[in-house]
PDB file of C-alpha atoms in Angstrom:
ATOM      1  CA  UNK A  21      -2.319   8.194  -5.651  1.00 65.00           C
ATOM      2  CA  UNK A  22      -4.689  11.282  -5.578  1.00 63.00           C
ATOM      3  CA  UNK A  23      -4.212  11.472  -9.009  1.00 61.00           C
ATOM      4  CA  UNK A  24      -5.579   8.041  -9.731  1.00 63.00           C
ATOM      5  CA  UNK A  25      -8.214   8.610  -7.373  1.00 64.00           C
ATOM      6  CA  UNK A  26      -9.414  11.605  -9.118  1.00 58.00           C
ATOM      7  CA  UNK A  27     -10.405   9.944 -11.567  1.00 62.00           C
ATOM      8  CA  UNK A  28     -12.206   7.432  -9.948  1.00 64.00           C
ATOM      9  CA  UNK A  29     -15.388   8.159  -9.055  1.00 63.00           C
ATOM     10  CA  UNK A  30     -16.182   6.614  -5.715  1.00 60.00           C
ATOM     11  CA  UNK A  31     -20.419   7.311  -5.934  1.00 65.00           C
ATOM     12  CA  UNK A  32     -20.576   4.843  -8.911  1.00 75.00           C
ATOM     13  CA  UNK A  33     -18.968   1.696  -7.001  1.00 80.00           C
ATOM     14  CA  UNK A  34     -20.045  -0.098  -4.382  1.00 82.00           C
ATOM     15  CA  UNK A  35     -17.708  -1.284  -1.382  1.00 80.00           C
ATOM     16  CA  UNK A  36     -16.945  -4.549  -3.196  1.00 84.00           C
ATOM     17  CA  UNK A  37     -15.784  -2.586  -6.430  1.00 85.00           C
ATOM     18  CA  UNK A  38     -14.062   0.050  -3.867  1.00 84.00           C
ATOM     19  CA  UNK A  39     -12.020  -2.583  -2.193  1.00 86.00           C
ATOM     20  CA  UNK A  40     -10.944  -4.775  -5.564  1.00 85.00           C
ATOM     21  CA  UNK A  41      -9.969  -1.599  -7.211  1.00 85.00           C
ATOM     22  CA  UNK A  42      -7.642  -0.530  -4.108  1.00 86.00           C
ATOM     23  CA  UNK A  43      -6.586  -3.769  -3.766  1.00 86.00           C
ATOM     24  CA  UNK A  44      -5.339  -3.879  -7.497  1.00 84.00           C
ATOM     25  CA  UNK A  45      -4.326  -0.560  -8.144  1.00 82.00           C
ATOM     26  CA  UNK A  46      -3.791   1.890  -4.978  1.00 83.00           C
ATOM     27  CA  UNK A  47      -1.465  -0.980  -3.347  1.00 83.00           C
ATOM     28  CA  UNK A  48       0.572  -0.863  -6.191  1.00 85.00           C
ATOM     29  CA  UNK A  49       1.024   2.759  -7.041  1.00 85.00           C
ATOM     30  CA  UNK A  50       4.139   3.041  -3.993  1.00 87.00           C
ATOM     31  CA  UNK A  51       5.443  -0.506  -4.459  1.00 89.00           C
ATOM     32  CA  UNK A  52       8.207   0.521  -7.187  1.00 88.00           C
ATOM     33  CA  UNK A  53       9.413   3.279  -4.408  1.00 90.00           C
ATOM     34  CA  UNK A  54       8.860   1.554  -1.333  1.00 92.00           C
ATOM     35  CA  UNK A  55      11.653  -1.163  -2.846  1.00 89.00           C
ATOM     36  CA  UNK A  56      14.145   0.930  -2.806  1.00 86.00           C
ATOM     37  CA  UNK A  57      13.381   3.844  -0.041  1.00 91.00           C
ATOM     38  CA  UNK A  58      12.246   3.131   3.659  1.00 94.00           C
ATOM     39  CA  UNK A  59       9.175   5.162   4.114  1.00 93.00           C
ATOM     40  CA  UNK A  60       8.596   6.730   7.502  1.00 93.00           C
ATOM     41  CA  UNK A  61       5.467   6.132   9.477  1.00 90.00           C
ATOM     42  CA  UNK A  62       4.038   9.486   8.970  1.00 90.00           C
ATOM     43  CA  UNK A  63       3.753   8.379   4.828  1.00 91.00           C
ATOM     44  CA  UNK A  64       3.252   4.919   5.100  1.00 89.00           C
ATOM     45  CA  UNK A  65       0.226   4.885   8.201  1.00 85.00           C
ATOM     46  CA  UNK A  66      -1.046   8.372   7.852  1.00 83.00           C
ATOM     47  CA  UNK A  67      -0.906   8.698   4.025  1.00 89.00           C
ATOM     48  CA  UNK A  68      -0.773   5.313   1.790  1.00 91.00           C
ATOM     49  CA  UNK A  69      -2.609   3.369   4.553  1.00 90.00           C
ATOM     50  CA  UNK A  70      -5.334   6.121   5.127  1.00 89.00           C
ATOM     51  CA  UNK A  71      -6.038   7.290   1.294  1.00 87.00           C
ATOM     52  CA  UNK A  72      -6.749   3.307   0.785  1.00 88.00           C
ATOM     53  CA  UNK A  73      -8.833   3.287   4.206  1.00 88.00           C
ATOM     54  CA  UNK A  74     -11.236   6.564   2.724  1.00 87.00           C
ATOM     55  CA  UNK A  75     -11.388   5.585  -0.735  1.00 86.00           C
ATOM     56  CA  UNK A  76     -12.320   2.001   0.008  1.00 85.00           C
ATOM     57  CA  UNK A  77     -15.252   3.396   2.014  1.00 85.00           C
ATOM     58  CA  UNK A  78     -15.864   6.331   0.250  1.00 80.00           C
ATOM     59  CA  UNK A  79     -15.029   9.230   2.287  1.00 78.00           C
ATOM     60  CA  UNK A  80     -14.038  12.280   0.185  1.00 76.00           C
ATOM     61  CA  UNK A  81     -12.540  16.322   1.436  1.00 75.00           C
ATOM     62  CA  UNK A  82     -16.249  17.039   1.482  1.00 79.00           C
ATOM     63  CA  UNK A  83     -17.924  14.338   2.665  1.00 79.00           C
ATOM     64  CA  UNK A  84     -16.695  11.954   5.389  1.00 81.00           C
ATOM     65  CA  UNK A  85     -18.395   8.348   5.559  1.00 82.00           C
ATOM     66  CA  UNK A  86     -18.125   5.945   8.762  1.00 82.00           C
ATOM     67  CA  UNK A  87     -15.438   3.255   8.570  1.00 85.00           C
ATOM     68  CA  UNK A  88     -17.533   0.065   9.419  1.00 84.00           C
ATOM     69  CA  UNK A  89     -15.288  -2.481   9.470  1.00 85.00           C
ATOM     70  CA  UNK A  90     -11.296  -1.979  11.581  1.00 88.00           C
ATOM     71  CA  UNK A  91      -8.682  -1.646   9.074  1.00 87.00           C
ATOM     72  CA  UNK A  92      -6.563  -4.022  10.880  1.00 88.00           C
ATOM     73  CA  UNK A  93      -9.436  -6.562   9.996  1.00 89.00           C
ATOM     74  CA  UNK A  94      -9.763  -5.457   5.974  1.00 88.00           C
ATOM     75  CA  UNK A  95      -6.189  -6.156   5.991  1.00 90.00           C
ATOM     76  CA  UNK A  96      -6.622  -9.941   7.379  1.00 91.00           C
ATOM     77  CA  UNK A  97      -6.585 -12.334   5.156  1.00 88.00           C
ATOM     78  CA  UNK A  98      -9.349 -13.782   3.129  1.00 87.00           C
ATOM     79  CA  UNK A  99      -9.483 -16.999   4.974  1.00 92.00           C
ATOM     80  CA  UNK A 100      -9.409 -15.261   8.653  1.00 91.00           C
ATOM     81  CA  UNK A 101     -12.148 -12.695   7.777  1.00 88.00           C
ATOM     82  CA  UNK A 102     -10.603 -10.480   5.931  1.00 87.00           C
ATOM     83  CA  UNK A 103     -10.181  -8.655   2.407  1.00 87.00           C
ATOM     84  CA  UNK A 104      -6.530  -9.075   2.052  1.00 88.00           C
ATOM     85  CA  UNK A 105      -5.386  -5.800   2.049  1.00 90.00           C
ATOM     86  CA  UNK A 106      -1.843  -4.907   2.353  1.00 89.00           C
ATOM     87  CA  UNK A 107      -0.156  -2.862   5.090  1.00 91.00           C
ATOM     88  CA  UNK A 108       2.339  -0.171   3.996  1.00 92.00           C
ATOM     89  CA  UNK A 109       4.885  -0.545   6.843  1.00 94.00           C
ATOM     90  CA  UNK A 110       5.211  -4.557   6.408  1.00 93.00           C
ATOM     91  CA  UNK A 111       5.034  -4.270   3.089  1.00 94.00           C
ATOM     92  CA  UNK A 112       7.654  -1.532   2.737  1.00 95.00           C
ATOM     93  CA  UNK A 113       9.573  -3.619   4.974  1.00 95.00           C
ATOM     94  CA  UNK A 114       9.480  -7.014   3.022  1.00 95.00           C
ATOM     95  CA  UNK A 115      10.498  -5.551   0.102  1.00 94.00           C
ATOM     96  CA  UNK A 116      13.500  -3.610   1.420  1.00 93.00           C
ATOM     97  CA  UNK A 117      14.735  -6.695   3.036  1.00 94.00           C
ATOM     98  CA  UNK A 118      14.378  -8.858  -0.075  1.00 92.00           C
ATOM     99  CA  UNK A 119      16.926  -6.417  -1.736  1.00 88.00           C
ATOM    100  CA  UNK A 120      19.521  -6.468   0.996  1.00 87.00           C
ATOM    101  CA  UNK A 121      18.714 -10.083   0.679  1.00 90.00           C
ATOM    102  CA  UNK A 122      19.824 -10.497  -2.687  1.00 87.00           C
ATOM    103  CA  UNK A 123      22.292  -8.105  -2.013  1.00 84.00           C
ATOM    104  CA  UNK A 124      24.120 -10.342   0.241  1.00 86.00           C
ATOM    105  CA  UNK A 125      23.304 -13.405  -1.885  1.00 90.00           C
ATOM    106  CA  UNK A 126      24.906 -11.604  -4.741  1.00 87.00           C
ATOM    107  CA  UNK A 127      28.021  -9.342  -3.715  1.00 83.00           C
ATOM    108  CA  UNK A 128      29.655  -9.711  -6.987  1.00 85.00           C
ATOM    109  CA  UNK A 129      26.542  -8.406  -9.218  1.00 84.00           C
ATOM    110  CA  UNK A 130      26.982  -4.385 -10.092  1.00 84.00           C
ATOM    111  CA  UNK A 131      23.972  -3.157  -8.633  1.00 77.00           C
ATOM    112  CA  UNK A 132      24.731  -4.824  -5.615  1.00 80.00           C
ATOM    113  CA  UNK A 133      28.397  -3.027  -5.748  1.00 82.00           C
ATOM    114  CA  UNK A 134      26.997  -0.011  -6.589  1.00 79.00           C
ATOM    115  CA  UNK A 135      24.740  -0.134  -3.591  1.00 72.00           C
ATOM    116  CA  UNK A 136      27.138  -1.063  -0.773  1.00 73.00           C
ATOM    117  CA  UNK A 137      29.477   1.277  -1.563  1.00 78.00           C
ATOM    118  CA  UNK A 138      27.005   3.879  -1.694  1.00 66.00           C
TER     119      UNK A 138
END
């Protein structure tokens, strides 16, 4: 994600252009992981959660900016106040219980085979 950042540049957006390009690209960057691994809190919270928090409103390693807004609000949704942002715990959480979801739909499929007997 710091890699993607990098080459961002944070003093051209605004907050609206800082928040939609979080939105659509830093949430996504851990998804394909977080299907398959449970993240602790110490990398979901304190990393994912907080590189989205700082880029959204700009903070950098040499400059630090005041969070105006609660995350817990930016991560309401749209109709309750919020910008929609996604959580890395729940969201990590979701998407590991989707696959032991289909895992238990579908005991017969390889993958799912390959993964219970692991």
């Amino acid at each position: 994600m710091q890699q993607k950042l990098a080459g961002w540049k944070t003093k051209f957006l605004n907050i609206a252009g800082r928040a939609i390009l979080a939105k659509a690209c830093l949430n996504d960057i851990p998804t394909h992981i977080m299907q398959y691994i449970h993240l602790p809190k110490e990398i979901t919270k304190k990393k994912i959660d907080q590189i989205q928090r700082n880029f959204i409103w700009g903070t950098t390693s040499a400059k630090w900016k005041l969070h105006l807004i609660k995350w817990d609000t930016l991560t309401k949704g749209k109709n309750n106040g919020g910008l929609g942002m996604q959580q890395s715990e729940p969201k990590n959480k979701a998407l590991l219980t989707k696959l032991a979801w289909r895992a238990f739909t579908n005991p017969t499929s390889l993958w799912a085979s390959l993964l219970i007997n692991k």
